JSON list of C-alpha atoms in Angstrom, two decimals:
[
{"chain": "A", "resi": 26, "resn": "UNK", "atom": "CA", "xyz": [-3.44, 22.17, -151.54]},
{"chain": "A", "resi": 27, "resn": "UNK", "atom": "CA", "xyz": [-5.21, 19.09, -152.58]},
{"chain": "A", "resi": 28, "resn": "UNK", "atom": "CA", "xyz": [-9.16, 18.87, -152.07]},
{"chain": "A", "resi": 29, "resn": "UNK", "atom": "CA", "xyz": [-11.78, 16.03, -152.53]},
{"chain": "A", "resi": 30, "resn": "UNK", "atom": "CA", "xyz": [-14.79, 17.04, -154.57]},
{"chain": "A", "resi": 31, "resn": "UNK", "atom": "CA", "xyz": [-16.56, 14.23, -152.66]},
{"chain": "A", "resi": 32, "resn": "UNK", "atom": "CA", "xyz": [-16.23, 14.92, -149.19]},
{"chain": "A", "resi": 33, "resn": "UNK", "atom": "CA", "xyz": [-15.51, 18.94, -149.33]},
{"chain": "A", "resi": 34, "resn": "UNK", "atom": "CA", "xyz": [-12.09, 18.79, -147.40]},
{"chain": "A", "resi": 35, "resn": "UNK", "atom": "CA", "xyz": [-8.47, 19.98, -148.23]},
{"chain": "A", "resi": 36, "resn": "UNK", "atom": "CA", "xyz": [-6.14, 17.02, -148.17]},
{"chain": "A", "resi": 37, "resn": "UNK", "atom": "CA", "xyz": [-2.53, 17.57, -146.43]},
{"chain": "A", "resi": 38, "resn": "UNK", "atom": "CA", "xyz": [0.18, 16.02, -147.98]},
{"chain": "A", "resi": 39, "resn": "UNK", "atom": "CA", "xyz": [1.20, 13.40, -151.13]},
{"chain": "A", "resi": 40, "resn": "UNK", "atom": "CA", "xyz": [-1.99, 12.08, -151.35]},
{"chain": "A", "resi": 41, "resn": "UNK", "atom": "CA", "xyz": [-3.73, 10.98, -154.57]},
{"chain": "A", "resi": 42, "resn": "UNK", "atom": "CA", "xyz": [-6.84, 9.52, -153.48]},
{"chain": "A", "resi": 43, "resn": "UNK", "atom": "CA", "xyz": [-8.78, 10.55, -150.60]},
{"chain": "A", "resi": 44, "resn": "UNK", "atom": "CA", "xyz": [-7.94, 9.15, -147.15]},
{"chain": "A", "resi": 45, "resn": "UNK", "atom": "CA", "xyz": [-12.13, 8.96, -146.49]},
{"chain": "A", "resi": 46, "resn": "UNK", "atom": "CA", "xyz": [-13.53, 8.54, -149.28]},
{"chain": "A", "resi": 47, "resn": "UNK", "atom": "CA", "xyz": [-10.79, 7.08, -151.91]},
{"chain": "A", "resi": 48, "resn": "UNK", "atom": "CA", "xyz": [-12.07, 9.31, -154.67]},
{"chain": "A", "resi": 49, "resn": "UNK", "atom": "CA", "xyz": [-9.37, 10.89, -156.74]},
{"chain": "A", "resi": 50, "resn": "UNK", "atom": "CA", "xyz": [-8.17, 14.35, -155.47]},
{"chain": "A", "resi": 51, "resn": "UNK", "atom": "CA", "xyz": [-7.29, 17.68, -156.89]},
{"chain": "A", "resi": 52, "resn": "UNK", "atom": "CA", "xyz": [-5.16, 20.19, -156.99]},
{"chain": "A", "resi": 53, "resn": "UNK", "atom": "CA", "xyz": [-0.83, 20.55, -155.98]},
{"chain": "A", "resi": 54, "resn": "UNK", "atom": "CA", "xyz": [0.28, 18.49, -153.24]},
{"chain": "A", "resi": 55, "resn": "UNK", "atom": "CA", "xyz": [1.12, 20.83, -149.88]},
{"chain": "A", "resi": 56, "resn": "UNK", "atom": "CA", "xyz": [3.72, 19.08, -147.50]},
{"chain": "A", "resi": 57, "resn": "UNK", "atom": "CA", "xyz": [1.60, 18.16, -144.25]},
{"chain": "A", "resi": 58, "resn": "UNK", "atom": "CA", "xyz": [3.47, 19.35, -141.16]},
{"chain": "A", "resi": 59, "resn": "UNK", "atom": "CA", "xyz": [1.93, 16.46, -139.24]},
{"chain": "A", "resi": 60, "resn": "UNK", "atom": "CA", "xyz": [4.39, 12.95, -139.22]},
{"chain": "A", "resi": 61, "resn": "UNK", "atom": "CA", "xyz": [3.60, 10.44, -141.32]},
{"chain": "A", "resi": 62, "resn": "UNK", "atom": "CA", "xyz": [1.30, 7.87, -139.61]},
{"chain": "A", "resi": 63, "resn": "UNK", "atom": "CA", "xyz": [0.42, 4.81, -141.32]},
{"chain": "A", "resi": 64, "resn": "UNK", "atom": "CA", "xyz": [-3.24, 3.80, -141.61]},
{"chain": "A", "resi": 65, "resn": "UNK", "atom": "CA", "xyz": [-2.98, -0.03, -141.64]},
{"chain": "A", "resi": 66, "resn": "UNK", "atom": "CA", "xyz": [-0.52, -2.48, -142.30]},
{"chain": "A", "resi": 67, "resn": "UNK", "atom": "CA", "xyz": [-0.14, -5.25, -144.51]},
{"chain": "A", "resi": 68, "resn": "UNK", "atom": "CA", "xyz": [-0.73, -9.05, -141.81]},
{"chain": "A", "resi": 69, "resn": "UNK", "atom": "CA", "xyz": [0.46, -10.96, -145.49]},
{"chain": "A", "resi": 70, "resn": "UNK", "atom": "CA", "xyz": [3.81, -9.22, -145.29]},
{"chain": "A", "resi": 71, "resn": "UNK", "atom": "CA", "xyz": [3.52, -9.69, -141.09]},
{"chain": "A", "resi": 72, "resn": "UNK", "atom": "CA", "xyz": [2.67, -13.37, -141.44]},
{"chain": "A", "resi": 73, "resn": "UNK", "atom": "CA", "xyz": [5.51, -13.83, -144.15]},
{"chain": "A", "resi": 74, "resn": "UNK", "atom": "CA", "xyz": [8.20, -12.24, -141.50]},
{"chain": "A", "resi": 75, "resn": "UNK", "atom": "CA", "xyz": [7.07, -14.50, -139.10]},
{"chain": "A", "resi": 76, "resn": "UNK", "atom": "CA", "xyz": [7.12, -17.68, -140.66]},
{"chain": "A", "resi": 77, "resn": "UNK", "atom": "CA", "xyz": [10.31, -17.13, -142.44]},
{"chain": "A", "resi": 78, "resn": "UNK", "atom": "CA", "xyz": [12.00, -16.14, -139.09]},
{"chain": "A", "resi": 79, "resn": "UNK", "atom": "CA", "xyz": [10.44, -19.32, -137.23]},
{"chain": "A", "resi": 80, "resn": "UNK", "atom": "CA", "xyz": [11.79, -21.14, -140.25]},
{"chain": "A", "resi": 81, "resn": "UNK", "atom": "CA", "xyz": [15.38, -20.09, -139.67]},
{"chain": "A", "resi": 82, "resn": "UNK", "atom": "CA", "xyz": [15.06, -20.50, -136.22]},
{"chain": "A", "resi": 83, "resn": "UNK", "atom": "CA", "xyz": [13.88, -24.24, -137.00]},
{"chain": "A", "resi": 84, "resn": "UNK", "atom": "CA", "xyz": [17.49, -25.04, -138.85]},
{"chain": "A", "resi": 85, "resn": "UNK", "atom": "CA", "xyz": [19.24, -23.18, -137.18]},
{"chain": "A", "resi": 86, "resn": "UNK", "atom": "CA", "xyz": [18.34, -25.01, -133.82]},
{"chain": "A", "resi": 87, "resn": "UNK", "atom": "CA", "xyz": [18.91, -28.56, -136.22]},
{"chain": "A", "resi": 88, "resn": "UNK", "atom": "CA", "xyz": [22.64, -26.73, -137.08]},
{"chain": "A", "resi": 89, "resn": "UNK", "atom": "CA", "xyz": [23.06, -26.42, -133.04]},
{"chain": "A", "resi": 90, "resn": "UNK", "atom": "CA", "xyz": [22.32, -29.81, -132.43]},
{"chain": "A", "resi": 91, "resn": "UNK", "atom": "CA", "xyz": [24.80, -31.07, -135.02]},
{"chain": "A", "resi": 92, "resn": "UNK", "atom": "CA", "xyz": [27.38, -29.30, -133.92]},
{"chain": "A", "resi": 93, "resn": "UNK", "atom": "CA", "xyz": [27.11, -29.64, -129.62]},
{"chain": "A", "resi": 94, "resn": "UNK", "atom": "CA", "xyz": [25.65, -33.19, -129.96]},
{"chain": "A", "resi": 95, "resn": "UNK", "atom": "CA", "xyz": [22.70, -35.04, -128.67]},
{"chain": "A", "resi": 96, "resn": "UNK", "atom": "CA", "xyz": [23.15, -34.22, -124.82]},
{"chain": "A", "resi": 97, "resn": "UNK", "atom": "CA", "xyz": [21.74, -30.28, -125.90]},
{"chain": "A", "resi": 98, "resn": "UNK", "atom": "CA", "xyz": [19.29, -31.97, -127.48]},
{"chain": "A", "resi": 99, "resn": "UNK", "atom": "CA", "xyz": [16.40, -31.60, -124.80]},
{"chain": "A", "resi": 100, "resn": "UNK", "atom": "CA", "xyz": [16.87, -28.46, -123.72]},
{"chain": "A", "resi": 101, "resn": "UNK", "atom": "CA", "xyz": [17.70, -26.98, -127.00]},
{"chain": "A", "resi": 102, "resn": "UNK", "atom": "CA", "xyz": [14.10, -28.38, -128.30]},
{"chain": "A", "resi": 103, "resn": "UNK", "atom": "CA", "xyz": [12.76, -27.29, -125.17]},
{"chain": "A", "resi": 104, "resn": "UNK", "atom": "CA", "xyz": [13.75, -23.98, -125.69]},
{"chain": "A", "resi": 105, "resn": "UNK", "atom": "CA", "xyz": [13.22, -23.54, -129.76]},
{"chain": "A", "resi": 106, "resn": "UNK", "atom": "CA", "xyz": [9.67, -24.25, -129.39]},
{"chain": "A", "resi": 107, "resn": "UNK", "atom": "CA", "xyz": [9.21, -22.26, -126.55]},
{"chain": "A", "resi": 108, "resn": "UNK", "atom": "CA", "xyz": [11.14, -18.75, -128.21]},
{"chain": "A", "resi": 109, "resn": "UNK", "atom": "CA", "xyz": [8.95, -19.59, -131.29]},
{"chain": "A", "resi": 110, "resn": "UNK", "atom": "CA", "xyz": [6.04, -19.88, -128.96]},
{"chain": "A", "resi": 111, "resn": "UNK", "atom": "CA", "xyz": [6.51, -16.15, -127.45]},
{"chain": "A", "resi": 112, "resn": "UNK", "atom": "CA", "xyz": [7.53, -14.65, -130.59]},
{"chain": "A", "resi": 113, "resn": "UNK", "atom": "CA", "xyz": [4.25, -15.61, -132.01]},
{"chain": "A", "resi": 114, "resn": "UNK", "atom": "CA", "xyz": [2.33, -14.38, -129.14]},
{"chain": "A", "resi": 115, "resn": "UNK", "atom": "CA", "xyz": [4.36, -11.48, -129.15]},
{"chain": "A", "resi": 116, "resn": "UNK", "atom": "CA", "xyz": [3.24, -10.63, -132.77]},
{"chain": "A", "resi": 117, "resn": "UNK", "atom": "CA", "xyz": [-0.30, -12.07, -132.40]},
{"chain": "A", "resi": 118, "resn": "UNK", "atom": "CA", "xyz": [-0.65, -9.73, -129.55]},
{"chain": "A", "resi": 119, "resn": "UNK", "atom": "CA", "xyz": [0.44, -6.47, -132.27]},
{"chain": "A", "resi": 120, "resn": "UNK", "atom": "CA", "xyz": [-1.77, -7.52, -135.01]},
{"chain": "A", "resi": 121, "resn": "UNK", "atom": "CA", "xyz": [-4.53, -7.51, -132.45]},
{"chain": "A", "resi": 122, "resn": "UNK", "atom": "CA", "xyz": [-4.22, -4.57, -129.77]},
{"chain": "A", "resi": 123, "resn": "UNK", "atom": "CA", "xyz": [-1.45, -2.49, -131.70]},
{"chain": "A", "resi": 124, "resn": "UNK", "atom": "CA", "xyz": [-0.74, -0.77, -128.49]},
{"chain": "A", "resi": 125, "resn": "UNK", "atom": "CA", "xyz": [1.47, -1.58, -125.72]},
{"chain": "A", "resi": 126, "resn": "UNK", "atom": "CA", "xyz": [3.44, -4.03, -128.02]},
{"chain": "A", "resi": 127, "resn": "UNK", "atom": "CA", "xyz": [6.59, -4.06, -126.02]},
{"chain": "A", "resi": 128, "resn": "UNK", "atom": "CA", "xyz": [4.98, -3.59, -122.82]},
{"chain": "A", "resi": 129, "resn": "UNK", "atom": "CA", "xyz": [3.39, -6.90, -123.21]},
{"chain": "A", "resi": 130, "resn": "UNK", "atom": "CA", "xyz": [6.06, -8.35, -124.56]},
{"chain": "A", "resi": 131, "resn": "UNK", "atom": "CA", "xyz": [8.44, -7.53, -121.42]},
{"chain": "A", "resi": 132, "resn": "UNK", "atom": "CA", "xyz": [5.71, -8.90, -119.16]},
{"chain": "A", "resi": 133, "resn": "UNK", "atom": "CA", "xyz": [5.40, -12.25, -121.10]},
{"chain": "A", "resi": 134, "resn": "UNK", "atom": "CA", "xyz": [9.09, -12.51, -120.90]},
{"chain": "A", "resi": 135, "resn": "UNK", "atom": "CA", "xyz": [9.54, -12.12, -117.21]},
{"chain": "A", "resi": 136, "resn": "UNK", "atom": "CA", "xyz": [6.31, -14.05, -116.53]},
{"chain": "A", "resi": 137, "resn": "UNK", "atom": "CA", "xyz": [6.98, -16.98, -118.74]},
{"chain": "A", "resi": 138, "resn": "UNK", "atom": "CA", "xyz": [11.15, -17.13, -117.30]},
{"chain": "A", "resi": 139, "resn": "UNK", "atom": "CA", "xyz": [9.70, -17.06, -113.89]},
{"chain": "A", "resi": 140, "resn": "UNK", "atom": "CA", "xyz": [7.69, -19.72, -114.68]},
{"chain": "A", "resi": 141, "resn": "UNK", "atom": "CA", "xyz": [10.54, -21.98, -116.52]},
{"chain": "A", "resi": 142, "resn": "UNK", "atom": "CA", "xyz": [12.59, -21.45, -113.31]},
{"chain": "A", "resi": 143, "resn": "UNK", "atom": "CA", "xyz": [9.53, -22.42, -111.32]},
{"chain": "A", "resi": 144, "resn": "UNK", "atom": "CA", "xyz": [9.84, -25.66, -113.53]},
{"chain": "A", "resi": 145, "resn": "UNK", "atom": "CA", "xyz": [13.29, -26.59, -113.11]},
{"chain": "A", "resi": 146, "resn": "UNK", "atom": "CA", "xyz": [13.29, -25.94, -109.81]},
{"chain": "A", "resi": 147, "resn": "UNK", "atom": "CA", "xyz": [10.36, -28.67, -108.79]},
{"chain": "A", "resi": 148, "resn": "UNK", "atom": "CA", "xyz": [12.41, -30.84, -111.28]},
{"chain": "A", "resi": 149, "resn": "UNK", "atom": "CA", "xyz": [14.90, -30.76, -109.53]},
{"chain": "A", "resi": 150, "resn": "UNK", "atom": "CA", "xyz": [16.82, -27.71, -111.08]},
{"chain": "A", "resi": 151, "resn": "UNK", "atom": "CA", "xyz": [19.15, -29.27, -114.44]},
{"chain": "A", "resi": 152, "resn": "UNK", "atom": "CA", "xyz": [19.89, -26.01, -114.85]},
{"chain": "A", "resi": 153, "resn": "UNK", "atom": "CA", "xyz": [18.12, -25.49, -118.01]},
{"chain": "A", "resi": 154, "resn": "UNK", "atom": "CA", "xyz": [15.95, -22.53, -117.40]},
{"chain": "A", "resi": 155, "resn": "UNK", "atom": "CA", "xyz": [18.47, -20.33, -116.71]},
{"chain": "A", "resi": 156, "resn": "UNK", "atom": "CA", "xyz": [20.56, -22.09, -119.58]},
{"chain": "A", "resi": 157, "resn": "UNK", "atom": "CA", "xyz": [17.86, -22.41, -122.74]},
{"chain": "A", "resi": 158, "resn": "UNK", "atom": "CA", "xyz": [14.78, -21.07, -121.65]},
{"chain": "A", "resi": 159, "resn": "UNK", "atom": "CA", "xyz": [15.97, -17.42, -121.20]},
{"chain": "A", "resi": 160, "resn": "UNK", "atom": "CA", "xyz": [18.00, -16.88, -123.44]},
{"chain": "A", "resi": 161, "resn": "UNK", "atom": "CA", "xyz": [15.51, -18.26, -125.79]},
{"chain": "A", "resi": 162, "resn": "UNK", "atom": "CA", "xyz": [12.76, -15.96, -124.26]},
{"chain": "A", "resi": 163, "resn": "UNK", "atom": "CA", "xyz": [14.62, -12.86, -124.73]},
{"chain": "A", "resi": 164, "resn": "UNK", "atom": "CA", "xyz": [16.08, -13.89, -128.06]},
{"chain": "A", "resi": 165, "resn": "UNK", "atom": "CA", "xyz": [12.43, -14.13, -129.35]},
{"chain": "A", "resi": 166, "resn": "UNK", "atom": "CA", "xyz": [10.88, -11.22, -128.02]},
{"chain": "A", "resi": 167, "resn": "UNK", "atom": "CA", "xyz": [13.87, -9.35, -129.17]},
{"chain": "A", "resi": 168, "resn": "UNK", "atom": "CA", "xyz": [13.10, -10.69, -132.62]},
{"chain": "A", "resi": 169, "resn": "UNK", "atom": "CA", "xyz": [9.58, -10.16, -132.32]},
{"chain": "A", "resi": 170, "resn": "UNK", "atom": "CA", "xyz": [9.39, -6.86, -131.40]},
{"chain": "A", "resi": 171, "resn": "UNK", "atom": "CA", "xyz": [11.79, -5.68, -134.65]},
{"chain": "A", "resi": 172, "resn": "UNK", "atom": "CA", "xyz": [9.12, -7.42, -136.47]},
{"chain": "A", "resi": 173, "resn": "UNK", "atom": "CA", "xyz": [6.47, -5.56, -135.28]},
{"chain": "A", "resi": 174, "resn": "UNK", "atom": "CA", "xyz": [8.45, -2.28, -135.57]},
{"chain": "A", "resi": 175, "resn": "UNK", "atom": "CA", "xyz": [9.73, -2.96, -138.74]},
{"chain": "A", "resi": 176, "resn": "UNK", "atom": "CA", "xyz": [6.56, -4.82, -141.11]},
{"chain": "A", "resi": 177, "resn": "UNK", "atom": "CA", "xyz": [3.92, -2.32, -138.84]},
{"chain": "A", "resi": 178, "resn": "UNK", "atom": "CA", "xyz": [5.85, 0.66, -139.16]},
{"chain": "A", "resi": 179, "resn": "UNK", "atom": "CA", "xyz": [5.51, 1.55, -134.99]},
{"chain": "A", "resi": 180, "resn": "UNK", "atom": "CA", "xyz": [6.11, 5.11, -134.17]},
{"chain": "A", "resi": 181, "resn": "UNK", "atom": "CA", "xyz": [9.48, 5.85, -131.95]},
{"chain": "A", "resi": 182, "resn": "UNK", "atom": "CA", "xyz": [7.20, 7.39, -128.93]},
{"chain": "A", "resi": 183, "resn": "UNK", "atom": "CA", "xyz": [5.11, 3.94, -128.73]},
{"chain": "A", "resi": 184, "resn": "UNK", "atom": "CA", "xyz": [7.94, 1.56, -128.45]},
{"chain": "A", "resi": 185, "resn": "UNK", "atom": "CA", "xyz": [10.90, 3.30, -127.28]},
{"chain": "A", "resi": 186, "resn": "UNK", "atom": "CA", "xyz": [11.32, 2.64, -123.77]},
{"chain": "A", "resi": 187, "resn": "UNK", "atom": "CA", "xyz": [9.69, -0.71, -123.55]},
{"chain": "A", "resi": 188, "resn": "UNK", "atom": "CA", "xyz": [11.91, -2.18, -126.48]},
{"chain": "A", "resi": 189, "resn": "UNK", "atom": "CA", "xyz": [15.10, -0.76, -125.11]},
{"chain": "A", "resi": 190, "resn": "UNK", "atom": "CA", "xyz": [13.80, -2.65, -121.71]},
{"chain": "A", "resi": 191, "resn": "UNK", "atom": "CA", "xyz": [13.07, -5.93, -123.77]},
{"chain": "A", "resi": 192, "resn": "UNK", "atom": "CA", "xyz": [16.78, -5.67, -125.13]},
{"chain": "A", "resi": 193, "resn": "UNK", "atom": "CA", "xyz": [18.54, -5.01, -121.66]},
{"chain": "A", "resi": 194, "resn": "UNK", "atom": "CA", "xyz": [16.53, -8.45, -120.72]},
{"chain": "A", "resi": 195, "resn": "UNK", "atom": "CA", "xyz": [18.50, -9.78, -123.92]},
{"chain": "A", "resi": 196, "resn": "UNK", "atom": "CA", "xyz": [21.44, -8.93, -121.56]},
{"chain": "A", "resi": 197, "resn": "UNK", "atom": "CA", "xyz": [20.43, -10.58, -118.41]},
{"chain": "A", "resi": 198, "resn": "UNK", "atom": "CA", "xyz": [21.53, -14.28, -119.70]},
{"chain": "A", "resi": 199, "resn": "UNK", "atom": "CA", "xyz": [25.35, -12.64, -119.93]},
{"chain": "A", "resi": 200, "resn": "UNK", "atom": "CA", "xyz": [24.58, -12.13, -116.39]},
{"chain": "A", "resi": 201, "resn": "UNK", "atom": "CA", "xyz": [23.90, -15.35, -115.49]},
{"chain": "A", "resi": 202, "resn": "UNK", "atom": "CA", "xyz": [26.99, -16.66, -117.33]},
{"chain": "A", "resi": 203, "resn": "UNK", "atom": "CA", "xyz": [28.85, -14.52, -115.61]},
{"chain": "A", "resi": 204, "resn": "UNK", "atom": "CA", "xyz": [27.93, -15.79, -112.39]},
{"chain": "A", "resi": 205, "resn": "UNK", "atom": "CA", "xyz": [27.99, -19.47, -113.45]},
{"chain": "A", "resi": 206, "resn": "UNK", "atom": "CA", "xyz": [24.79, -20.53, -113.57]},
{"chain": "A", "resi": 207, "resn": "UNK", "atom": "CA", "xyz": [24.38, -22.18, -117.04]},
{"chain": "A", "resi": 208, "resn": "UNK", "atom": "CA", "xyz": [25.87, -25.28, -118.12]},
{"chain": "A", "resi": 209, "resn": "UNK", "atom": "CA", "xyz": [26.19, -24.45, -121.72]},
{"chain": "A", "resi": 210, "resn": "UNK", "atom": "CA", "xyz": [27.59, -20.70, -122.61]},
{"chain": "A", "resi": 211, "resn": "UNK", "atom": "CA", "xyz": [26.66, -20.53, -126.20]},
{"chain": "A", "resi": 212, "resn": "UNK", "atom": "CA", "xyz": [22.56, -19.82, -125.96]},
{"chain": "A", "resi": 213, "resn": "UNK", "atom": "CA", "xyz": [23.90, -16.70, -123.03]},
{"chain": "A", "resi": 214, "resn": "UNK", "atom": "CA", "xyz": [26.49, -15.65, -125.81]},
{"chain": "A", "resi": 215, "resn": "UNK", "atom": "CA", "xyz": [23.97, -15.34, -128.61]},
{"chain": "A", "resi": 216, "resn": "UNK", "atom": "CA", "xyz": [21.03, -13.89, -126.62]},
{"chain": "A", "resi": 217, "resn": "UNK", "atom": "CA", "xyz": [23.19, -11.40, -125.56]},
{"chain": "A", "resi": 218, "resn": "UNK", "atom": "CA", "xyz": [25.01, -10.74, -129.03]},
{"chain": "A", "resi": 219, "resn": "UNK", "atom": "CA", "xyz": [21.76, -10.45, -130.35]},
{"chain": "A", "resi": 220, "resn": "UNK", "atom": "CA", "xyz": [21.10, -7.69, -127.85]},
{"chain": "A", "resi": 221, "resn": "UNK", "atom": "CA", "xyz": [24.04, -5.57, -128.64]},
{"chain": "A", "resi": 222, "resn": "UNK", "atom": "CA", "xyz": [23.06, -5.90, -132.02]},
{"chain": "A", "resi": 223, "resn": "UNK", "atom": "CA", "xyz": [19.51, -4.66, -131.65]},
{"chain": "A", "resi": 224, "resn": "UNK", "atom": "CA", "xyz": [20.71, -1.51, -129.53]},
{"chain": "A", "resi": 225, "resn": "UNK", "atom": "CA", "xyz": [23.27, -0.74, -132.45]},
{"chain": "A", "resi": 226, "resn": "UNK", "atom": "CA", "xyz": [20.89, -1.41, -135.04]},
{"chain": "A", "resi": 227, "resn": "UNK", "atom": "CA", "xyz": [18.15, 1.09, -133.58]},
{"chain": "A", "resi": 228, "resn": "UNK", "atom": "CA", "xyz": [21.11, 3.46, -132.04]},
{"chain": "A", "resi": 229, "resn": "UNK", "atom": "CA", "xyz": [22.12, 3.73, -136.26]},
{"chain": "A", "resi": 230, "resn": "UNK", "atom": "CA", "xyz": [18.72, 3.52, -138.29]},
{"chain": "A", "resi": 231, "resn": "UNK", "atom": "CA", "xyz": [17.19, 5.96, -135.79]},
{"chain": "A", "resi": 232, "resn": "UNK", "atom": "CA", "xyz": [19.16, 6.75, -133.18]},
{"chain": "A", "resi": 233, "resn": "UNK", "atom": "CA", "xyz": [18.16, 10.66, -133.53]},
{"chain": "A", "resi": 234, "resn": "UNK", "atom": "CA", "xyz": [14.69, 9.61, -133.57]},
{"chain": "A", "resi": 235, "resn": "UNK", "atom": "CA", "xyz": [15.48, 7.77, -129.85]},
{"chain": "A", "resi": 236, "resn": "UNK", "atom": "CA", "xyz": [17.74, 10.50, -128.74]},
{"chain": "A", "resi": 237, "resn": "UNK", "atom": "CA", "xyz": [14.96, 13.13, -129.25]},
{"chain": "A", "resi": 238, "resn": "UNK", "atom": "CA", "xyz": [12.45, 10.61, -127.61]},
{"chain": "A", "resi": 239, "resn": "UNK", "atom": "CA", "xyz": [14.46, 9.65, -124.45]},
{"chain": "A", "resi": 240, "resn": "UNK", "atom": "CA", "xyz": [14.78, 13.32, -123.67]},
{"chain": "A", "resi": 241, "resn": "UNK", "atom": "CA", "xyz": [11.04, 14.35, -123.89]},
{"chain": "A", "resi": 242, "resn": "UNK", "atom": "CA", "xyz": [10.28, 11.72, -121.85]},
{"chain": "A", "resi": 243, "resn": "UNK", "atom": "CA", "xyz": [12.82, 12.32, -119.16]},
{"chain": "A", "resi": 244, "resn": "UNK", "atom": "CA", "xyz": [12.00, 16.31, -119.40]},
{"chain": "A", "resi": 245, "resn": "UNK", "atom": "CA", "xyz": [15.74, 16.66, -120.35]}
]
């Protein structure tokens, strides 16, 4: 086992420099039967992720107006800036509590719909809450949240349950199509493509991971 000369402690794992101290370490490397748990995170390659994403959400909002004309046009800004809105608060909120990510992220969703519905309904409901708004919400914190899983390297246990509940809002807009309460079908249809997409991605990258997690939790 590895041991630092400079702090007197045996040092689990592939380390090569001290995890207190950063002094070099000696000695053969012993496999730590602890999981991996990553000490910090880079916010340069966080910040990158996020601006490139609000970047391609920027054209391809431009490529949407293009092709369904000008009479999206107001709802579709609408909504762009308020997805990229939430999907920065979203990741603000990691970088700065690192706990709870998704659980704050499903609240701001629901709170933030309720209050676009709130809006359109004193305006005289257009319809575009239900049509832009949400879908754009979910869409975001959908996106969000694989950011922060992804460039901050969150453990299953502390985002399981809350991100699966964050996608399953993805699916809610597919809801409301179904029922006919949008005017436009093609934000519902991405929003909740983007949903199935998420739950496949995680179900496939680490779906044993979330299989093993689901059934601690529900004592199964």
């Amino acid at each position: 086992m590895r041991r630092c000369a400079q702090c007197a402690v045996d040092v689990e794992g592939h380390w090569t420099r001290c995890p207190l101290c950063a002094a070099p370490v000696a000695g053969e490397a012993a496999p730590s039967p602890l999981p991996a748990v990553p000490l910090n995170f880079s916010r340069r390659r966080v910040w990158k992720a996020l601006f490139l994403t609000s970047l391609a959400v920027i054209l391809a909002s431009f490529l949407a107006q293009l092709l369904f004309g000008a009479a999206a046009d107001i709802g579709l800004v609408r909504s762009v800036w308020l997805g990229l809105t939430a999907m920065w608060l979203v990741v603000l909120m990691a970088v700065r509590k690192r706990r709870n990510v998704a659980k704050g992220t499903v609240y701001l969703v629901v709170l933030i719909g309720l209050v676009c519905v709130y809006w359109d309904y004193l305006s005289g409901w257009n319809g575009w809450s239900l049509t832009y708004a949400v879908p754009a919400l979910c869409a975001s914190a959908i996106i969000a949240v694989l950011i922060t899983v992804r460039v901050m390297r969150t453990e299953v246990g502390e985002h399981i349950l809350y991100s699966g509940l964050t996608v399953l809002l993805g699916l809610a807009p597919l809801v409301f199509l179904g029922l006919g309460w949008v005017t436009n079908p093609v934000p519902s249809v991405v929003c909740g493509a983007l949903s199935i997409c998420a739950l496949v991605v995680v179900q496939v990258a680490r779906g044993a991971e979330v299989r093993h997690e689901l059934a601690k939790r529900l004592h199964v």
